[in-house]
PDB file of C-alpha atoms in Angstrom:
ATOM      1  CA  ALA A  27      95.033 209.873 150.429  1.00  0.00           C
ATOM      2  CA  ALA A  28      97.590 208.370 148.105  1.00  0.00           C
ATOM      3  CA  SER A  29      96.306 206.471 145.124  1.00  0.00           C
ATOM      4  CA  VAL A  30      97.440 202.930 144.482  1.00  0.00           C
ATOM      5  CA  ASP A  31      97.614 201.327 141.077  1.00  0.00           C
ATOM      6  CA  ILE A  32      95.895 197.966 141.273  1.00  0.00           C
ATOM      7  CA  PRO A  33      96.227 195.754 138.213  1.00  0.00           C
ATOM      8  CA  VAL A  34      93.134 194.074 136.817  1.00  0.00           C
ATOM      9  CA  PHE A  35      93.374 190.509 135.566  1.00  0.00           C
ATOM     10  CA  ALA A  36      90.672 189.206 133.250  1.00  0.00           C
ATOM     11  CA  GLY A  37      89.909 185.755 131.927  1.00  0.00           C
ATOM     12  CA  ASP A  38      90.904 186.607 128.371  1.00  0.00           C
ATOM     13  CA  VAL A  39      94.623 186.627 129.303  1.00  0.00           C
ATOM     14  CA  VAL A  40      94.816 182.993 130.425  1.00  0.00           C
ATOM     15  CA  PRO A  41      94.329 179.794 128.411  1.00  0.00           C
ATOM     16  CA  LYS A  42      91.672 178.282 130.683  1.00  0.00           C
ATOM     17  CA  LYS A  43      88.657 179.872 132.324  1.00  0.00           C
ATOM     18  CA  LYS A  44      87.396 179.418 135.882  1.00  0.00           C
ATOM     19  CA  PRO A  45      87.053 177.008 137.634  1.00  0.00           C
ATOM     20  CA  ASP A  46      90.646 176.520 136.459  1.00  0.00           C
ATOM     21  CA  PRO A  47      92.886 178.546 138.825  1.00  0.00           C
ATOM     22  CA  ALA A  48      94.986 180.052 135.988  1.00  0.00           C
ATOM     23  CA  ILE A  49      93.729 183.628 136.458  1.00  0.00           C
ATOM     24  CA  TYR A  50      94.537 183.624 140.172  1.00  0.00           C
ATOM     25  CA  CYS A  51      97.930 182.004 139.601  1.00  0.00           C
ATOM     26  CA  LEU A  52      98.735 184.701 137.029  1.00  0.00           C
ATOM     27  CA  ALA A  53      97.640 187.496 139.376  1.00  0.00           C
ATOM     28  CA  ALA A  54      99.736 186.100 142.235  1.00  0.00           C
ATOM     29  CA  ARG A  55     102.779 185.620 140.015  1.00  0.00           C
ATOM     30  CA  GLU A  56     102.516 189.195 138.711  1.00  0.00           C
ATOM     31  CA  LEU A  57     101.935 190.742 142.139  1.00  0.00           C
ATOM     32  CA  ILE A  58     104.245 188.585 144.282  1.00  0.00           C
ATOM     33  CA  GLY A  59     106.809 187.157 141.876  1.00  0.00           C
ATOM     34  CA  GLU A  60     108.091 183.679 141.159  1.00  0.00           C
ATOM     35  CA  LYS A  61     107.813 182.561 144.807  1.00  0.00           C
ATOM     36  CA  TRP A  62     104.046 183.161 144.757  1.00  0.00           C
ATOM     37  CA  LYS A  63     103.274 179.475 145.332  1.00  0.00           C
ATOM     38  CA  ASP A  64     104.957 179.667 148.738  1.00  0.00           C
ATOM     39  CA  LEU A  65     102.699 182.614 149.616  1.00  0.00           C
ATOM     40  CA  ALA A  66      99.447 181.508 147.964  1.00  0.00           C
ATOM     41  CA  SER A  67      97.796 180.772 151.304  1.00  0.00           C
ATOM     42  CA  SER A  68      98.287 184.444 152.240  1.00  0.00           C
ATOM     43  CA  CYS A  69      96.418 185.619 149.134  1.00  0.00           C
ATOM     44  CA  VAL A  70      92.750 186.528 149.489  1.00  0.00           C
ATOM     45  CA  VAL A  71      90.224 186.267 146.680  1.00  0.00           C
ATOM     46  CA  VAL A  72      86.797 187.893 146.887  1.00  0.00           C
ATOM     47  CA  GLU A  73      84.431 185.993 144.617  1.00  0.00           C
ATOM     48  CA  ASP A  74      80.721 186.000 143.931  1.00  0.00           C
ATOM     49  CA  SER A  75      80.356 182.709 142.053  1.00  0.00           C
ATOM     50  CA  ARG A  76      80.829 179.009 142.707  1.00  0.00           C
ATOM     51  CA  ILE A  77      83.225 178.534 139.785  1.00  0.00           C
ATOM     52  CA  GLY A  78      85.260 181.523 140.934  1.00  0.00           C
ATOM     53  CA  ALA A  79      85.449 180.164 144.469  1.00  0.00           C
ATOM     54  CA  MET A  80      86.507 176.787 143.064  1.00  0.00           C
ATOM     55  CA  ALA A  81      89.312 178.522 141.132  1.00  0.00           C
ATOM     56  CA  ALA A  82      90.494 180.436 144.202  1.00  0.00           C
ATOM     57  CA  LYS A  83      90.610 177.350 146.402  1.00  0.00           C
ATOM     58  CA  ALA A  84      92.333 175.334 143.627  1.00  0.00           C
ATOM     59  CA  ALA A  85      95.028 178.049 143.580  1.00  0.00           C
ATOM     60  CA  GLY A  86      95.532 177.462 147.321  1.00  0.00           C
ATOM     61  CA  MET A  87      94.196 180.884 148.296  1.00  0.00           C
ATOM     62  CA  LYS A  88      91.766 182.104 150.907  1.00  0.00           C
ATOM     63  CA  CYS A  89      88.353 182.876 149.460  1.00  0.00           C
ATOM     64  CA  ILE A  90      85.588 185.124 150.688  1.00  0.00           C
ATOM     65  CA  VAL A  91      82.288 184.784 148.871  1.00  0.00           C
ATOM     66  CA  THR A  92      80.054 187.819 148.492  1.00  0.00           C
ATOM     67  CA  LYS A  93      76.814 186.581 146.990  1.00  0.00           C
ATOM     68  CA  SER A  94      75.149 188.434 144.133  1.00  0.00           C
ATOM     69  CA  ILE A  95      71.611 188.311 142.825  1.00  0.00           C
ATOM     70  CA  TYR A  96      72.912 185.886 140.190  1.00  0.00           C
ATOM     71  CA  THR A  97      74.692 183.542 142.592  1.00  0.00           C
ATOM     72  CA  GLU A  98      72.734 183.827 145.851  1.00  0.00           C
ATOM     73  CA  ASN A  99      71.332 180.305 145.460  1.00  0.00           C
ATOM     74  CA  GLU A 100      74.612 178.631 144.507  1.00  0.00           C
ATOM     75  CA  PRO A 101      75.976 176.208 147.113  1.00  0.00           C
ATOM     76  CA  PHE A 102      79.356 177.244 148.553  1.00  0.00           C
ATOM     77  CA  GLY A 103      79.585 175.259 151.797  1.00  0.00           C
ATOM     78  CA  ASP A 104      81.240 172.233 150.211  1.00  0.00           C
ATOM     79  CA  LEU A 105      84.096 174.244 148.681  1.00  0.00           C
ATOM     80  CA  GLY A 106      85.964 175.107 151.864  1.00  0.00           C
ATOM     81  CA  VAL A 107      85.549 178.862 151.354  1.00  0.00           C
ATOM     82  CA  ASP A 108      86.787 180.926 154.280  1.00  0.00           C
ATOM     83  CA  ALA A 109      83.749 183.200 154.708  1.00  0.00           C
ATOM     84  CA  ILE A 110      80.412 183.916 153.039  1.00  0.00           C
ATOM     85  CA  PHE A 111      78.662 187.288 153.134  1.00  0.00           C
ATOM     86  CA  ASP A 112      75.658 188.759 151.370  1.00  0.00           C
ATOM     87  CA  CYS A 113      77.841 191.736 150.390  1.00  0.00           C
ATOM     88  CA  ILE A 114      81.105 193.485 151.255  1.00  0.00           C
ATOM     89  CA  GLY A 115      79.089 196.238 152.845  1.00  0.00           C
ATOM     90  CA  ASP A 116      76.175 198.524 152.262  1.00  0.00           C
ATOM     91  CA  GLY A 117      76.033 202.124 153.423  1.00  0.00           C
ATOM     92  CA  SER A 118      77.350 202.287 156.972  1.00  0.00           C
ATOM     93  CA  LYS A 119      77.306 198.483 157.349  1.00  0.00           C
ATOM     94  CA  ARG A 120      80.686 196.904 156.582  1.00  0.00           C
ATOM     95  CA  ASN A 121      81.240 193.144 156.680  1.00  0.00           C
ATOM     96  CA  PHE A 122      85.014 193.419 156.157  1.00  0.00           C
ATOM     97  CA  SER A 123      87.700 195.808 154.948  1.00  0.00           C
ATOM     98  CA  LEU A 124      91.035 195.332 153.209  1.00  0.00           C
ATOM     99  CA  GLN A 125      92.773 195.790 156.550  1.00  0.00           C
ATOM    100  CA  ASP A 126      90.680 192.952 157.998  1.00  0.00           C
ATOM    101  CA  LEU A 127      92.081 190.582 155.377  1.00  0.00           C
ATOM    102  CA  SER A 128      95.715 190.731 156.501  1.00  0.00           C
ATOM    103  CA  ASP A 129      97.170 187.569 158.035  1.00  0.00           C
ATOM    104  CA  GLU A 130      97.630 189.404 161.336  1.00  0.00           C
ATOM    105  CA  SER A 131      93.937 190.297 161.625  1.00  0.00           C
ATOM    106  CA  ASP A 132      91.499 188.559 163.979  1.00  0.00           C
ATOM    107  CA  PHE A 133      89.089 188.356 161.025  1.00  0.00           C
ATOM    108  CA  TRP A 134      90.247 184.875 160.047  1.00  0.00           C
ATOM    109  CA  ASN A 135      89.880 183.504 163.593  1.00  0.00           C
ATOM    110  CA  GLN A 136      86.350 184.861 163.762  1.00  0.00           C
ATOM    111  CA  GLN A 137      85.386 183.021 160.561  1.00  0.00           C
ATOM    112  CA  SER A 138      86.456 179.585 161.793  1.00  0.00           C
TER     113      SER A 138
END
């Protein structure tokens, strides 16, 4: 399998922290280019916290929440997140894959 370089964007490279959408706007701009705003709704963020989900939705992006032991009791339903799972997957159980997250996938229709 071919390896793919995936950049990592951290909060220390933007002036404001989550729930400000700056980190997601930066990531989209770097990965997509200057027209990223036109494509923001095609971007998918996987978050595990309420403030992260707030940032993703403020950036105009889809957001999947995967709860963690630290955030399992946080409310997410009022944020308009696109899906909520306990985890991405565990062992042979898989809730979603990268391929599922494409715009052409039935995944998004199943979450509505």
